[in-house]
Amino acid sequence: MTLNSGAALNVVMLGPPGAGKGTQAERFARRHGVPKISTGDILREAVTAETELGRVARATMDAGNLVGDDVMIGIVEERLARADAGRGFVLDGFPRTVVQASALDRMMNGRGVLVVVEIVVPEDVLVRRLAARRICSVCGANAPVEWTTVCGKCGGTLVQRTDDGDGIVRERLKVYLRETKPLVDYYSGRPSFRAVDGNRPPDVVMAALDSAICQASQITTRGAGA
Ligand SMILES: [Zn+2]
């Protein structure tokens, strides 16, 4: 299925750690020529560049706290205002809370349909995947299976994640599900919400995501009379 020309492709991807969300978001974004916006990346950039926001974020994180809704909403709003996001975007890591989700709805005013897609994977599969996961020791990128020994972004050495022991993995998944449940409830009644089975090979998941997102974006666009 292809998109109406001129229609914006505004996407939020939800999915637990280990679902392959980051990789899928990146591939989808590249394929459709829209930016993948990861709040983790934006925060790291801001901290490195020592912007005003970066200083606030670093102070918060150094104190052992999570960066709050206001700061996250601010940086996403700033990012979505850039020209390259005019034809759409793929958000990865935002929103994380219902407060952030309703702020995003306000930002979407005049921008067209927001498609929300959740990648669903059974817990046991996630635990297995996470236990085998590696990251780049230099830039911190999550290594997809194609990267055998070095990082595909910076050439750094891949290492096993230290926080991926079995008990810790299960605890992280519990936290994720607890925090994400209200978000899924917030979105799941909408005609532009889709759940996709992520327990399949990456290329199959990619194709399923692609058709689900394009279909959801078109159906709701027609429904709105655009
Ligand atoms: Zn790297």
Coordinates of C-alpha atoms and ligand atoms in Angstrom, one line a residue, residues 136-141 147 151-158, ligand 1:
C136 CA 28.4 -0.4 21.3
S137 CA 31.0 0.3 24.0
V138 CA 31.7 3.7 22.4
C139 CA 28.4 5.3 21.3
G140 CA 25.9 3.1 23.1
A141 CA 24.0 2.0 20.0
W147 CA 26.5 -6.2 13.4
C151 CA 29.3 -1.0 15.7
G152 CA 27.7 -0.2 12.3
K153 CA 27.6 3.5 13.3
C154 CA 31.0 4.4 14.7
G155 CA 33.1 1.2 14.5
G156 CA 33.3 0.8 18.2
T157 CA 33.6 -2.7 19.8
L158 CA 30.3 -4.4 20.8
Ligands
ZN1 ZN 29.1 2.9 18.1

